[in-house]
XYZ file of C-alpha atoms in Angstrom:
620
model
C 0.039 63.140 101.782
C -0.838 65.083 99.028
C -0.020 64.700 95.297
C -0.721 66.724 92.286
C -1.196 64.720 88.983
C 0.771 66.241 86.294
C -1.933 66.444 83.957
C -3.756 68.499 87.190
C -6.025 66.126 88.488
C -5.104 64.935 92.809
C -2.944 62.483 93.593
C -4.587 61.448 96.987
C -6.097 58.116 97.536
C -7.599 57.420 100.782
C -7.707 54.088 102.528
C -10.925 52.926 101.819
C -10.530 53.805 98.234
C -7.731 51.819 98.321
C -9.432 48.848 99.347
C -11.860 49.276 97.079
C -10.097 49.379 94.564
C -7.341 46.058 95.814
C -11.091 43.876 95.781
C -11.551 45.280 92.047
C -8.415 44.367 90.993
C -8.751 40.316 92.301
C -12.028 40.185 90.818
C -10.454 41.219 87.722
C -7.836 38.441 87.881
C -9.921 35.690 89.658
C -12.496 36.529 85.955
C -9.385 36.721 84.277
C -8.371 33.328 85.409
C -11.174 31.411 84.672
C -11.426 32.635 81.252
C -7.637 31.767 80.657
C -8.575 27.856 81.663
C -12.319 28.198 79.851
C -11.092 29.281 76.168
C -8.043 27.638 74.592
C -4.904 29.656 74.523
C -3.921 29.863 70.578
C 0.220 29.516 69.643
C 0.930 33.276 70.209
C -0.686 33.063 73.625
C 1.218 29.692 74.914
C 4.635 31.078 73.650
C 4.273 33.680 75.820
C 3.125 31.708 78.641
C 4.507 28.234 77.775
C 7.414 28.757 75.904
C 8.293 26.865 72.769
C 6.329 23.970 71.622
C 6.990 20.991 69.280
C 5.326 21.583 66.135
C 3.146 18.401 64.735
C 5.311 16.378 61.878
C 3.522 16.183 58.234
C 4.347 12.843 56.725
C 6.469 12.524 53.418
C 7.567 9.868 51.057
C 11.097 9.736 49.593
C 10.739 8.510 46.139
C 14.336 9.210 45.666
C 15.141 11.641 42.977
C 12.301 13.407 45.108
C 10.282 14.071 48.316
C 6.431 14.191 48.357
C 3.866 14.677 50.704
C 2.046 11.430 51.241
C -1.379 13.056 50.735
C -0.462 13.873 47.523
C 1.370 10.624 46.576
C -1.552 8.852 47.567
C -3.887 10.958 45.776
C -1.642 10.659 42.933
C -1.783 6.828 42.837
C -5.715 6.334 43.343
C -5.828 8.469 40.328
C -3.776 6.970 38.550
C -5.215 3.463 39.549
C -8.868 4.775 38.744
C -7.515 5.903 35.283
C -6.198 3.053 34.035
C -9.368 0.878 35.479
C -11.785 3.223 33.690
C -9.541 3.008 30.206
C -9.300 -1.090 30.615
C -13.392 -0.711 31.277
C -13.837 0.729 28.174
C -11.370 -1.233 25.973
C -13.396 -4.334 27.456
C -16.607 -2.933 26.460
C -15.292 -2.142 22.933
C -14.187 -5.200 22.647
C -17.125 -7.401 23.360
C -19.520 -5.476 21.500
C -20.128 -6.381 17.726
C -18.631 -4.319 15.472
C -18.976 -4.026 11.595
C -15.347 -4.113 10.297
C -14.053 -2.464 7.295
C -13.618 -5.226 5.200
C -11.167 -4.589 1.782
C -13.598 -4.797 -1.403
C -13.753 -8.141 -2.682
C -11.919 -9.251 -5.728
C -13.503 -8.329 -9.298
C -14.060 -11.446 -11.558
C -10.821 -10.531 -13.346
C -8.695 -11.377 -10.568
C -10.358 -14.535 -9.516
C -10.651 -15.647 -13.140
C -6.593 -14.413 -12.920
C -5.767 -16.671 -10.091
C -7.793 -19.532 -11.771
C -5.882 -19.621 -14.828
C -2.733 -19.359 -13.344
C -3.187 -22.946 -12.110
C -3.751 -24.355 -15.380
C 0.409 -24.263 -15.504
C 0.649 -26.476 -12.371
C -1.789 -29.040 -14.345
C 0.437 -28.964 -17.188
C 3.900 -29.284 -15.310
C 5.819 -33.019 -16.487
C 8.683 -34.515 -14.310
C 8.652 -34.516 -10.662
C 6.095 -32.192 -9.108
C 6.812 -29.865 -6.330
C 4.687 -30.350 -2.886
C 2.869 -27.669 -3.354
C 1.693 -27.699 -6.930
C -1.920 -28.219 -5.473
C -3.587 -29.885 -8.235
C -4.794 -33.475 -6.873
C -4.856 -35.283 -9.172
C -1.748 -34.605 -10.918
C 1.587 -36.460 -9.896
C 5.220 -37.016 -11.372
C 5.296 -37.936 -14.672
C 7.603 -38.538 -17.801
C 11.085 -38.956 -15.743
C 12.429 -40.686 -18.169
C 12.767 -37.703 -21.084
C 15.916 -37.896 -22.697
C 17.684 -40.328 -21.028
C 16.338 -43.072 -23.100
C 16.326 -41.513 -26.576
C 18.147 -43.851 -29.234
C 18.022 -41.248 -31.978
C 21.762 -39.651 -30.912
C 20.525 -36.641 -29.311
C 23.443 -35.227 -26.965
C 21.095 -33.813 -24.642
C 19.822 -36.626 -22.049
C 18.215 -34.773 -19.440
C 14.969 -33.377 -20.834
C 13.011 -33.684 -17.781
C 10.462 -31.154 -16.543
C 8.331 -28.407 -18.409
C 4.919 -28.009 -19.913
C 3.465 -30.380 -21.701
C 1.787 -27.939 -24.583
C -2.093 -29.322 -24.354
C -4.661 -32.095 -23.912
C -1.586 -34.155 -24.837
C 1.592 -34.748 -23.670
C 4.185 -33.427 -26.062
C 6.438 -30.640 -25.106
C 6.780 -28.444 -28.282
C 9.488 -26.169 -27.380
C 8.090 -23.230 -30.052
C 4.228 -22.257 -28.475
C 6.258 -23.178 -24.760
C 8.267 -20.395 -25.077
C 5.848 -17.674 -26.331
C 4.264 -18.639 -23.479
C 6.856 -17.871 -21.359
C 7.824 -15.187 -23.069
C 4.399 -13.655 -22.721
C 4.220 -14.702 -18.699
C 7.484 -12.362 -18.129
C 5.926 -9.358 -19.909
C 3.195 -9.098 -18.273
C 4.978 -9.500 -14.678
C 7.097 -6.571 -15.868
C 4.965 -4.586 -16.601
C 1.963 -5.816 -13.687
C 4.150 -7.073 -10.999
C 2.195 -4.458 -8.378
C -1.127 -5.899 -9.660
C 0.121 -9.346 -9.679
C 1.175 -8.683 -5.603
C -2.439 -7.666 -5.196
C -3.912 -10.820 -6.527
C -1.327 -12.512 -4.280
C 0.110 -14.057 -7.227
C 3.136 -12.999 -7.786
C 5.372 -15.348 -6.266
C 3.210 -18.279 -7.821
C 3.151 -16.662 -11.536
C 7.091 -16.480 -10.874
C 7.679 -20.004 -10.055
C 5.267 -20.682 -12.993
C 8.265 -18.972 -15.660
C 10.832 -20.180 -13.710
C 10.277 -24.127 -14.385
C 9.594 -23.063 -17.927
C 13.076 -21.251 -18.467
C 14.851 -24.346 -15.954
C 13.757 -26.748 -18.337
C 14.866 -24.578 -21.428
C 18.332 -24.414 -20.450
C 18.394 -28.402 -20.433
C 17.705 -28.337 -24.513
C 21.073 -26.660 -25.077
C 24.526 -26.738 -23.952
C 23.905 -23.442 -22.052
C 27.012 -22.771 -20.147
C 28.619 -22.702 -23.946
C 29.606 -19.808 -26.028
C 28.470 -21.575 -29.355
C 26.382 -24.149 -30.136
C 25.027 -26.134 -33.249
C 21.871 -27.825 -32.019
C 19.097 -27.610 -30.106
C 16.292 -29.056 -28.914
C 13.163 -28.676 -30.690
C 10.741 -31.313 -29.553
C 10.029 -34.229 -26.574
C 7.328 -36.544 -27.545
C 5.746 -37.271 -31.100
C 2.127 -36.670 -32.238
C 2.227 -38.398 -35.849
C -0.581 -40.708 -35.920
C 0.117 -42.221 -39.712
C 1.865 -45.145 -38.013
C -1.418 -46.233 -36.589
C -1.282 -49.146 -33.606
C 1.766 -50.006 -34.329
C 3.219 -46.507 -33.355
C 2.108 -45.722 -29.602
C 2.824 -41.933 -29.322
C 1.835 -39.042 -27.452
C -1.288 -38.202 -29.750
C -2.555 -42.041 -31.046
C -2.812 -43.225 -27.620
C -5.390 -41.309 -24.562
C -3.534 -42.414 -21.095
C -2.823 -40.196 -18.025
C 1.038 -38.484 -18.582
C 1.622 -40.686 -15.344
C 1.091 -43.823 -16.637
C 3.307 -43.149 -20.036
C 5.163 -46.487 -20.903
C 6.259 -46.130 -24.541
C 8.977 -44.392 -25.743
C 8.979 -40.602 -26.244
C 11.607 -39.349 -29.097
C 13.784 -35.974 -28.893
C 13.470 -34.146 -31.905
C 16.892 -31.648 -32.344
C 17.014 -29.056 -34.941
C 20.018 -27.180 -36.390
C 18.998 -24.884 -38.687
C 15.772 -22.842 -36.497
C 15.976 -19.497 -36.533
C 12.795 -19.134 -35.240
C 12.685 -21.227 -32.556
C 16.106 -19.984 -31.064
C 15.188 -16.141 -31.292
C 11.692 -16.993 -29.159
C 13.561 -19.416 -27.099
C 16.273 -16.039 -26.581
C 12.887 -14.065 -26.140
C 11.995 -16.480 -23.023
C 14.995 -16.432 -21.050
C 15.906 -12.610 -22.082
C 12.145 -11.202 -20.821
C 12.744 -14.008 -17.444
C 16.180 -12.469 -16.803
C 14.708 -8.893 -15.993
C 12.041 -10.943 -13.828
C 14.497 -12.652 -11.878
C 16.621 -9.169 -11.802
C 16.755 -9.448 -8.227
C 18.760 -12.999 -8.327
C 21.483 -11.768 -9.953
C 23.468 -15.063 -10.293
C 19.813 -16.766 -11.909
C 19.357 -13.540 -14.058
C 23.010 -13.505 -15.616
C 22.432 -17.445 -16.287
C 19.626 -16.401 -18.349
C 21.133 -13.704 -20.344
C 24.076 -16.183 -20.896
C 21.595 -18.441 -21.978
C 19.718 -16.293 -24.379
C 22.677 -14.600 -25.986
C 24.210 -18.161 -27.224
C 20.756 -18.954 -28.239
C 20.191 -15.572 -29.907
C 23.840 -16.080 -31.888
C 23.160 -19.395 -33.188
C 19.744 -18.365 -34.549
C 21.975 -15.699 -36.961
C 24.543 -17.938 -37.548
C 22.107 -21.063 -38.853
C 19.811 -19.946 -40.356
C 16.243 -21.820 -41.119
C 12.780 -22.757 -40.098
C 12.618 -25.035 -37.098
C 9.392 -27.060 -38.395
C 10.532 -27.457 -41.953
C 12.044 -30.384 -43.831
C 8.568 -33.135 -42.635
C 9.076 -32.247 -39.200
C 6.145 -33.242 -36.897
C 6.060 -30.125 -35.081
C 5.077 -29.002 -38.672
C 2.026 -30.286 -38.121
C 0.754 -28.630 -35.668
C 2.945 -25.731 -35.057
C 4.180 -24.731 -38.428
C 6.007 -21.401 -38.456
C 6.066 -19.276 -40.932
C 9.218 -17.170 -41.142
C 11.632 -16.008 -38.619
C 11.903 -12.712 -39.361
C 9.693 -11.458 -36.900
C 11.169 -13.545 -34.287
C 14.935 -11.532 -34.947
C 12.346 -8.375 -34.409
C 10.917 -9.562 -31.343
C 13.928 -11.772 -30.001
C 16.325 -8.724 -30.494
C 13.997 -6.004 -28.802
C 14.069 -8.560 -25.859
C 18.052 -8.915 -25.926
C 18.004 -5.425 -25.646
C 16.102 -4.743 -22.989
C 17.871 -7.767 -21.058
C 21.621 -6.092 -21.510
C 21.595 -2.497 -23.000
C 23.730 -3.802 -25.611
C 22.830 -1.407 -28.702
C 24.207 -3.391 -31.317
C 20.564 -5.920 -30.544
C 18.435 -2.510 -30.888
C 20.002 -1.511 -34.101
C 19.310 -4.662 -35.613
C 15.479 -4.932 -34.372
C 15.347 -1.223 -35.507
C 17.045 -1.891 -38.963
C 14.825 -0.754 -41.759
C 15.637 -4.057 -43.948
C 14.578 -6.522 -41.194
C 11.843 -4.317 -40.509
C 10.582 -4.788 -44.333
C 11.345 -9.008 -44.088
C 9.123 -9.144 -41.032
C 6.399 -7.208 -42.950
C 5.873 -4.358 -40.777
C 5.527 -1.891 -43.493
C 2.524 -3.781 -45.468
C -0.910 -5.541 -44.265
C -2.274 -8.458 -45.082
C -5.698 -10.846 -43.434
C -3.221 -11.323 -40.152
C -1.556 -8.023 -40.087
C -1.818 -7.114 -36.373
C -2.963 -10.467 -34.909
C -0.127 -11.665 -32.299
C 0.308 -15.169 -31.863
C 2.823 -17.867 -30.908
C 3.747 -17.535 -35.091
C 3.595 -14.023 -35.754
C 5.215 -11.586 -32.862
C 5.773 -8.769 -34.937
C 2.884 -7.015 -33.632
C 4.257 -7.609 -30.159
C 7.675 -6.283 -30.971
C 6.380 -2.833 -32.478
C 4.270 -2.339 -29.073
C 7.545 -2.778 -27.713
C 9.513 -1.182 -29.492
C 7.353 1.709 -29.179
C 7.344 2.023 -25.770
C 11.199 2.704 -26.176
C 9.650 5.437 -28.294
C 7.152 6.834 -25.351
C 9.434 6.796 -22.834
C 13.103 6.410 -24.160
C 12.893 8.405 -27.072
C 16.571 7.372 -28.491
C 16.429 9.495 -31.307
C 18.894 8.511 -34.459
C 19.480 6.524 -35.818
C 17.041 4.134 -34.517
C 13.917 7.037 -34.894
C 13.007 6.703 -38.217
C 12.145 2.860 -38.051
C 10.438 3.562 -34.092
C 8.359 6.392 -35.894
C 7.043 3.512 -38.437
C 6.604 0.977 -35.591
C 4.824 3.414 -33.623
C 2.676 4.763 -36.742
C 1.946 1.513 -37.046
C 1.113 -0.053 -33.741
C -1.562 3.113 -33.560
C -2.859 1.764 -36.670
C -3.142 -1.985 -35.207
C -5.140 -0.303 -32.294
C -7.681 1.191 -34.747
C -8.365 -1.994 -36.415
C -9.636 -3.506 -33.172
C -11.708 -1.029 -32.512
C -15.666 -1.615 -33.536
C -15.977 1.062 -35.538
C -13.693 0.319 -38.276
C -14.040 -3.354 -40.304
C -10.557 -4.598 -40.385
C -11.674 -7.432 -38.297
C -15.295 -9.317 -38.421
C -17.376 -10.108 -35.298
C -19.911 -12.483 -34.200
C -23.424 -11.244 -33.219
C -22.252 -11.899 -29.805
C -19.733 -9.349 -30.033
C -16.190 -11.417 -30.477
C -13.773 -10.277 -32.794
C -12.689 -12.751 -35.380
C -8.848 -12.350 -35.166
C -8.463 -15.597 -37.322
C -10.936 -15.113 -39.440
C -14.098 -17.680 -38.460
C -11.356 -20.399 -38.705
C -11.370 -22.911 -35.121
C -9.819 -21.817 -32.262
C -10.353 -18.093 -31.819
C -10.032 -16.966 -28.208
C -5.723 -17.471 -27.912
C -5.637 -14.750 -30.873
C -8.861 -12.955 -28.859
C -6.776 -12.844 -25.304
C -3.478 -11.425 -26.740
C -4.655 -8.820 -28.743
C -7.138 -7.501 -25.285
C -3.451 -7.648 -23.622
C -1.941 -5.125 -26.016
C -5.059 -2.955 -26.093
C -4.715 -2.606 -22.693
C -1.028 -2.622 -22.588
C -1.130 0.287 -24.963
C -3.686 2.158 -23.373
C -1.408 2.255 -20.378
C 1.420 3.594 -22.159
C -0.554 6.260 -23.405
C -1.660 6.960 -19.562
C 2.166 6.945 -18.779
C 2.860 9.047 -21.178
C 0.402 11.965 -20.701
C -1.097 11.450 -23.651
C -5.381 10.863 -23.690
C -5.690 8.752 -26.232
C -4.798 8.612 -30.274
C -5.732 9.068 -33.987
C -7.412 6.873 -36.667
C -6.688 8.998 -39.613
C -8.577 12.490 -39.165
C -10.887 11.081 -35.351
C -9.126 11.120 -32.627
C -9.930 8.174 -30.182
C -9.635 8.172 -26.244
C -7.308 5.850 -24.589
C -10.913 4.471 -22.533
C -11.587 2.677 -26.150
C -8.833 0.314 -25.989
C -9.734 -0.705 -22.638
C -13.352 -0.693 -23.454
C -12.567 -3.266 -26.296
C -10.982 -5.274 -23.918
C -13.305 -5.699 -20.948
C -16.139 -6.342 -23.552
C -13.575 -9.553 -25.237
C -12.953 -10.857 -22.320
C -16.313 -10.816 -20.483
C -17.241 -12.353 -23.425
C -15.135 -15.179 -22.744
C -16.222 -15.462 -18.786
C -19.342 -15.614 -19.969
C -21.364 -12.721 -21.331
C -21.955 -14.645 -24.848
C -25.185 -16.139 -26.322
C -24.478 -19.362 -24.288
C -24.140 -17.774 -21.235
C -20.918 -19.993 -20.776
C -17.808 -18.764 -19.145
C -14.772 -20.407 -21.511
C -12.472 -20.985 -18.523
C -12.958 -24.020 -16.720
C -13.844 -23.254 -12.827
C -14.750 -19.960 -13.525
C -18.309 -19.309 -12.595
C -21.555 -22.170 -12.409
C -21.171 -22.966 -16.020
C -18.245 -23.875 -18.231
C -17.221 -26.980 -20.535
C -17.227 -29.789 -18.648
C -15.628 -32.449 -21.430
C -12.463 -30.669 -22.107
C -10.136 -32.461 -24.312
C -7.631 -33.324 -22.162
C -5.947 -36.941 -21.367
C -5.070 -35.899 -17.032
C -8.498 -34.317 -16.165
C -10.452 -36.865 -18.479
C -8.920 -40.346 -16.719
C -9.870 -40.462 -12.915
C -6.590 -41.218 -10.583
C -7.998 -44.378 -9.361
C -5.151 -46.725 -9.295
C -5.679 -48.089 -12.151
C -3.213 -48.099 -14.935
C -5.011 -47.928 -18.447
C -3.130 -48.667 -21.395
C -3.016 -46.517 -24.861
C -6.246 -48.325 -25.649
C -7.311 -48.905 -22.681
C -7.937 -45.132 -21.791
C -10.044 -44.110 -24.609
C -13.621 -45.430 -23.123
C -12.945 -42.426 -20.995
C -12.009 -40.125 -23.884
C -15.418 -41.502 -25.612
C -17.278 -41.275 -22.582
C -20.418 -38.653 -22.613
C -20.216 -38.196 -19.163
C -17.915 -34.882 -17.595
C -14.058 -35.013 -16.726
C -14.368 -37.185 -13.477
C -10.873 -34.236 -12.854
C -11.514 -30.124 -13.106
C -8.676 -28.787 -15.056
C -9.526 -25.275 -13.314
C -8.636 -21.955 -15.320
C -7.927 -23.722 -18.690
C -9.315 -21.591 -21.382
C -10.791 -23.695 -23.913
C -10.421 -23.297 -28.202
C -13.638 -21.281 -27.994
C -16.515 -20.829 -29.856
C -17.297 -20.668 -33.638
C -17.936 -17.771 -35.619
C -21.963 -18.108 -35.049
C -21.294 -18.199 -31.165
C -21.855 -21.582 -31.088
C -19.857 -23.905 -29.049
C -19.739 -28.108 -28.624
C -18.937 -29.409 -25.295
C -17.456 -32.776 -26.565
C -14.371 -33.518 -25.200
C -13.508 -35.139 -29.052
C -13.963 -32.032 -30.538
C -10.389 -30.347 -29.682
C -11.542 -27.294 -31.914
C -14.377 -26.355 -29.249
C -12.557 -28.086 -25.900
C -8.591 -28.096 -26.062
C -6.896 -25.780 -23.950
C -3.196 -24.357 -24.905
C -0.399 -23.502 -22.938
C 0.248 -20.076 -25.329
C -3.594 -19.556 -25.118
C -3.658 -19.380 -21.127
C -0.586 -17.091 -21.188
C -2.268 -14.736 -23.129
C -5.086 -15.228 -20.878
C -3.205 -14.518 -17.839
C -1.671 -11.075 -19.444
C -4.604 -9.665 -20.275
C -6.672 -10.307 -17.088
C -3.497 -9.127 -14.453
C -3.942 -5.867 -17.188
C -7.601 -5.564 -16.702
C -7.305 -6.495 -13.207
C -7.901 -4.358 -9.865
C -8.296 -0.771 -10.537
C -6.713 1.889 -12.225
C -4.977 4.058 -9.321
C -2.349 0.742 -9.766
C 0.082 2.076 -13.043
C 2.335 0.108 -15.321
C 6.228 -0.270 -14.168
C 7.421 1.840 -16.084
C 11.213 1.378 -15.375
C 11.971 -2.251 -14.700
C 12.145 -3.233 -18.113
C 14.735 -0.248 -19.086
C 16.683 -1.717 -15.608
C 19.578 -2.787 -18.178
C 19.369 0.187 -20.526
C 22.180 2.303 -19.977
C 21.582 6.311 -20.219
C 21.118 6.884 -23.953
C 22.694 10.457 -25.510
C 21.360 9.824 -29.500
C 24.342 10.632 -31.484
C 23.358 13.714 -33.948
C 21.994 13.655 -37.344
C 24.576 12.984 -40.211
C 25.549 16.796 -41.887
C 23.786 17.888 -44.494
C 25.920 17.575 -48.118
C 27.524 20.317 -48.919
C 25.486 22.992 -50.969
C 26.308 23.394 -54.349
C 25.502 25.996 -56.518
């Protein structure tokens, strides 16, 4: 049979062909067969011959807000492992190797001498002594003030407070300038005072001064027509016969015989500072409101009886007279008003301290050989610093400006006189001004008047201002400051004798100060008045440091006597230290710290000056 190919070619296959060809084609299949079972068939290839096939299952982990793969979990938590392995590594290594620390600088010799003379107050502190008044050889003392006075003194509990110096009287007038000038300074340096550390302690230190005060009057009265002026007696005209708190040299712990209350009630004086103490305290204690409005109470009923009765409190043979005479109490209505003032806002208290008349009784408007010098009898000087800081930063305008201008005129002028280049003032070849003149006992005049130098320099700072004049020279702020540092390093011991004048304070300082406690050692034995003056006579040193008392100081030549008999070279004060402590916390740390300049205007209300008066009516 014949076929034709359509695309032309024949169609005819003969037989052998045909069985040539059916060999060819089982070759083909046999090869084709044993290549199929050689090479592996891939997933295309078995579908078609196999069919479907179960796919291999990849493993997961449920971590239930999601799924994962498990490779990558796994990954995910060795790395996470290996991290935190490596970091704890290092942080072990940083830790165990030595490492210089940045430590704060230390404290400059202000503030340690600060925080030395600070606990001068705990060695003066009578009555029952708190656990953690920290001087060791002090202990309860006196407990008996008051309640055993025959003279007919209505107050009967005078225990507690300061006794005043090496002895152990309490004389209410230096106590509270003292205080006074403690609660100044913590207004304005309370951030500087934090720094030292000191602030609570300087705190409690004003607080049992201003506790005790309010025992010497009826505080919780209105009116009153007596106070109390004195505990203890220091007249020594009686002889043996007379045991008192100056004729016989015993530790305040071992007192036996009887210590009188001396009551005034004509002192002017003494109630306007006593008004200045717990006025100044009440804007410390701010923050206790209920303690703060005691205080005010307190000082205004003081403050009224010193106007309505009047007189000197150390007149009339008194024995404070003797020792702490006062002068006049005209400055004390200047400074004692500026502090009512500042304590309650009350106007009426600045128009008095600003009142031209008491202004001229108080001697603001002339000189004199102890124009300028503030002390526990003169404060005028302290109230026109004051008073023109309400100038500075207050400006009230009329009608108290025409008095502030004066005060302010004339604290610039106080300023000039302690600088060295005018003569107002002496000094020794050593470099000390002579605030008193060459008399004994210079430094507590020396220490307040570096406070206001300071203090004043810091206004100015506030204030914008660079500094000030002395009639046509103008004088940078720096100078006031620089008159202070160079006083008081003289005092810790950049003098002639090399001698720091506060006890503790560096590797050489008096070591016979007059002083009963620190001179007696706390042996168990109880000496008699007689009985303790071997030790008062002795050459040898206190056998008890009185640390941070500041001594009398040196005479006018720079020379000093360490014998504790000499009280005009060795006696520490309790108004000297205060003065001390203000003008190191001032001088203290460094400069970036600034004054406070609001808490002391806390009571001030917002002042709108009332205008000027009209001018007359022209006239032709």
């Amino acid at each position: 049979m014949f076929g034709r190919d359509p695309w032309g070619g024949s169609l005819e296959m003969n037989h052998a062909d045909s069985e040539s060809a059916h060999d060819e084609h089982n070759r083909n299949v046999n090869d084709f067969d044993k290549a199929a079972v050689s090479r592996p068939l891939d997933e295309t290839q078995q579908s078609w011959l196999l069919g479907p096939t179960e796919k291999k299952k990849k493993k997961y982990v449920d971590l239930g807000c999601v799924i994962v793969s498990r490779k990558i979990f796994v990954w995910t938590v060795g790395l996470v492992v290996g991290v935190g392995f490596l970091a704890g590594f290092i942080a072990l290594i940083v830790n165990t190797v030595p490492r210089h620390h940045k430590h704060p600088p230390p404290p400059d010799n202000y503030t340690i001498a600060l925080q030395k003379a600070l606990m001068f107050f705990n060695a003066q502190k009578s009555g029952k002594l708190p656990k953690h008044n920290n001087v060791s050889w002090r202990g309860n003392s006196c407990l008996n003030d008051g309640k055993a006075d025959k003279s007919g003194a209505v107050i009967k509990d005078l225990v507690g407070g300061y006794y005043d110096a090496g002895d152990t009287i309490k004389f209410h007038f230096p106590k509270a300038f003292a205080m006074t000038m403690l609660s100044w300074s913590v207004i304005e340096y309370s951030a500087k005072y934090e720094a030292a550390g000191e602030l609570d302690h300087v705190k409690e230190i004003i607080k049992w001064g201003t506790d005790y005060f309010l025992k010497t009057f009826n505080s919780s009265a209105d009116s009153i027509n007596q106070i109390v002026s004195q505990v203890g007696k220091g007249d020594t005209s009686g002889g043996a016969t007379d045991p008192n708190d100056h004729s016989c040299w015993m530790r305040p712990e071992d007192i036996n015989y009887p210590r009188p209350v001396t009551e005034c009630s004509s002192c002017s004086d003494l109630a306007a500072e006593m008004a200045a103490a717990l006025a100044s305290a009440s804007i410390v204690f701010k923050d206790n409101k209920p303690y703060s409005k005691k205080l005010v109470r307190g000082a205004a009923t003081l403050w009224q009886f010193a106007r309505d009765q009047r007189g000197i409190y150390s007149s009339g043979g008194a024995d404070a007279g003797m020792f702490y005479n006062s002068s006049m109490y005209w400055d004390e209505f200047v400074w004692g008003g500026t502090w009512m003032y500042y304590a309650t806002g009350n106007q009426s208290y600045l128009y008095l301290s600003s009142h031209p008349k008491l202004a001229k009784h108080a001697g603001a408007f002339w000189g004199g050989p102890d124009y300028g010098v503030l002390s526990w009898d003169n404060k005028l000087t302290g109230a026109q610093v004051l008073l023109t800081r309400l100038r500075l930063f207050l400006s009230p305008g009329y009608p108290y400006e025409e008095t502030l201008h004066t005060y302010h005129n004339q604290t610039s002028i106080i300023m000039c006189s302690y600088l060295p280049y005018f003569k107002s003032f002496n000094r020794t070849k050593g470099g000390l001004i002579q605030l008193n003149h060459g008399r004994p006992q210079p430094l507590q005049y020396v220490v307040n008047a570096a406070f206001l130098a300071t203090l004043y320099s810091d206004y100015l700072d506030a204030a914008d201002t660079p500094g000030w004049y002395c009639g046509p020279n103008f004088y940078s702020s720096n100078e006031l400051r620089k008159f202070a540092r160079t006083q008081i390093d003289y005092i810790l011991g950049k003098n002639p004798k090399k001698m720091s004048y506060i006890v503790g304070f560096g590797n050489h300082y008096p070591k016979q100060v007059h002083h009963r406690g620190a001179s007696i050692p706390k042996n168990r034995i109880k000496y008699s008045c007689t009985g303790g003056t071997k030790w008062r006579d002795a050459k040898s040193p206190n056998p008890n440091t009185i640390v941070g008392a500041m001594v009398a100081g040196p005479d006018r030549h720079d020379g000093f006597h360490d014998v504790r008999t000499n009280y005009n070279y060795t006696e520490p004060t309790l108004a000297g230290n205060a003065g001390l402590v203000a003008a190191l916390v001032a001088l203290s740390g460094d400069r970036t710290t600034k004054i406070d300049q609001k808490t002391i205007f806390s009571a001030v209300p917002p002042m709108y000056p009332n205008p000027p008066p009209p001018p007359a009516p022209w006239k032709p």
